[in-house]
Amino acid sequence: MDDCLFCKIGRKEIPAKLVYEDEAIFAFEDIHPQAPAHVLICPRKHVVSLTDATAEDTAMLGRLQLVAAKLATDRKLTDGYRTIINNGRGAGQSVFHLHLHLLGGRVFRWPPG
Ligand code: AMP
Ligand code: ZN
């Protein structure tokens, strides 16, 4: 997608603090962090939301979670962390390129707001 913010970050056309990348996935620091650790993990493939993912995306969806676990381990988030996908406007999605939030470094409440 030519005009997608996260596709542009993945192509390095817009600056971001990249913390991980491979051929299928890239991850960067959230610009408005909601916790001491707040990273966004994205597929290079432009998928709008989880609703738009298909069986072809099964491996990619698993890799998003495994990258989150690796970053959490690297950052020593030993007290726990959350991985979240906001799916659709009602759930708080504001950028329509699928991304997994990794949040850590503070206590989280349940149920989430
Ligand atoms: P969501 O609301 O789930 O769609 O998450 C979008 C996230 O992208 C928010 O947490 C924003 O703070 C973050 N964000 C928006 N623009 C940028 C940017 N240019 N660089 C890094 N993070 C961004
Ligand atoms: Zn995109």
mmCIF file with all atom_site columns, N, CA, C and O in Angstrom, residues 15 20 32 54 58 62 89:
data_model
loop_
_atom_site.group_PDB
_atom_site.id
_atom_site.type_symbol
_atom_site.label_atom_id
_atom_site.label_alt_id
_atom_site.label_comp_id
_atom_site.label_asym_id
_atom_site.label_entity_id
_atom_site.label_seq_id
_atom_site.pdbx_PDB_ins_code
_atom_site.Cartn_x
_atom_site.Cartn_y
_atom_site.Cartn_z
_atom_site.occupancy
_atom_site.B_iso_or_equiv
_atom_site.pdbx_formal_charge
_atom_site.auth_seq_id
_atom_site.auth_comp_id
_atom_site.auth_asym_id
_atom_site.auth_atom_id
_atom_site.pdbx_PDB_model_num
ATOM 1  N N  . PRO A 1 15 ? 10.797  7.700   9.318  1.00 0.00 ? 15 PRO A N  1
ATOM 2  C CA . PRO A 1 15 ? 11.672  7.229   10.391 1.00 0.00 ? 15 PRO A CA 1
ATOM 3  C C  . PRO A 1 15 ? 10.901  6.613   11.553 1.00 0.00 ? 15 PRO A C  1
ATOM 4  O O  . PRO A 1 15 ? 9.793   7.047   11.877 1.00 0.00 ? 15 PRO A O  1
ATOM 5  N N  . TYR A 1 20 ? 13.564  -4.640  15.471 1.00 0.00 ? 20 TYR A N  1
ATOM 6  C CA . TYR A 1 20 ? 13.673  -6.006  14.938 1.00 0.00 ? 20 TYR A CA 1
ATOM 7  C C  . TYR A 1 20 ? 13.219  -5.969  13.490 1.00 0.00 ? 20 TYR A C  1
ATOM 8  O O  . TYR A 1 20 ? 12.262  -5.259  13.150 1.00 0.00 ? 20 TYR A O  1
ATOM 9  N N  . HIS A 1 32 ? 3.811   6.855   20.930 1.00 0.00 ? 32 HIS A N  1
ATOM 10 C CA . HIS A 1 32 ? 3.116   7.292   22.151 1.00 0.00 ? 32 HIS A CA 1
ATOM 11 C C  . HIS A 1 32 ? 3.022   6.106   23.102 1.00 0.00 ? 32 HIS A C  1
ATOM 12 O O  . HIS A 1 32 ? 1.939   5.508   23.268 1.00 0.00 ? 32 HIS A O  1
ATOM 13 N N  . THR A 1 54 ? -6.002  -14.408 6.270  1.00 0.00 ? 54 THR A N  1
ATOM 14 C CA . THR A 1 54 ? -6.521  -15.663 5.724  1.00 0.00 ? 54 THR A CA 1
ATOM 15 C C  . THR A 1 54 ? -5.619  -16.809 6.187  1.00 0.00 ? 54 THR A C  1
ATOM 16 O O  . THR A 1 54 ? -4.598  -16.594 6.858  1.00 0.00 ? 54 THR A O  1
ATOM 17 N N  . THR A 1 58 ? -1.297  -17.713 8.350  1.00 0.00 ? 58 THR A N  1
ATOM 18 C CA . THR A 1 58 ? -1.171  -18.456 9.613  1.00 0.00 ? 58 THR A CA 1
ATOM 19 C C  . THR A 1 58 ? 0.246   -18.362 10.185 1.00 0.00 ? 58 THR A C  1
ATOM 20 O O  . THR A 1 58 ? 0.432   -18.055 11.373 1.00 0.00 ? 58 THR A O  1
ATOM 21 N N  . GLY A 1 62 ? 1.645   -16.357 13.695 1.00 0.00 ? 62 GLY A N  1
ATOM 22 C CA . GLY A 1 62 ? 2.439   -16.997 14.738 1.00 0.00 ? 62 GLY A CA 1
ATOM 23 C C  . GLY A 1 62 ? 3.770   -16.295 14.948 1.00 0.00 ? 62 GLY A C  1
ATOM 24 O O  . GLY A 1 62 ? 4.224   -16.125 16.090 1.00 0.00 ? 62 GLY A O  1
ATOM 25 N N  . ARG A 1 89 ? -12.212 -0.201  14.651 1.00 0.00 ? 89 ARG A N  1
ATOM 26 C CA . ARG A 1 89 ? -12.260 1.099   15.352 1.00 0.00 ? 89 ARG A CA 1
ATOM 27 C C  . ARG A 1 89 ? -12.825 0.978   16.756 1.00 0.00 ? 89 ARG A C  1
ATOM 28 O O  . ARG A 1 89 ? -12.342 1.623   17.690 1.00 0.00 ? 89 ARG A O  1
#
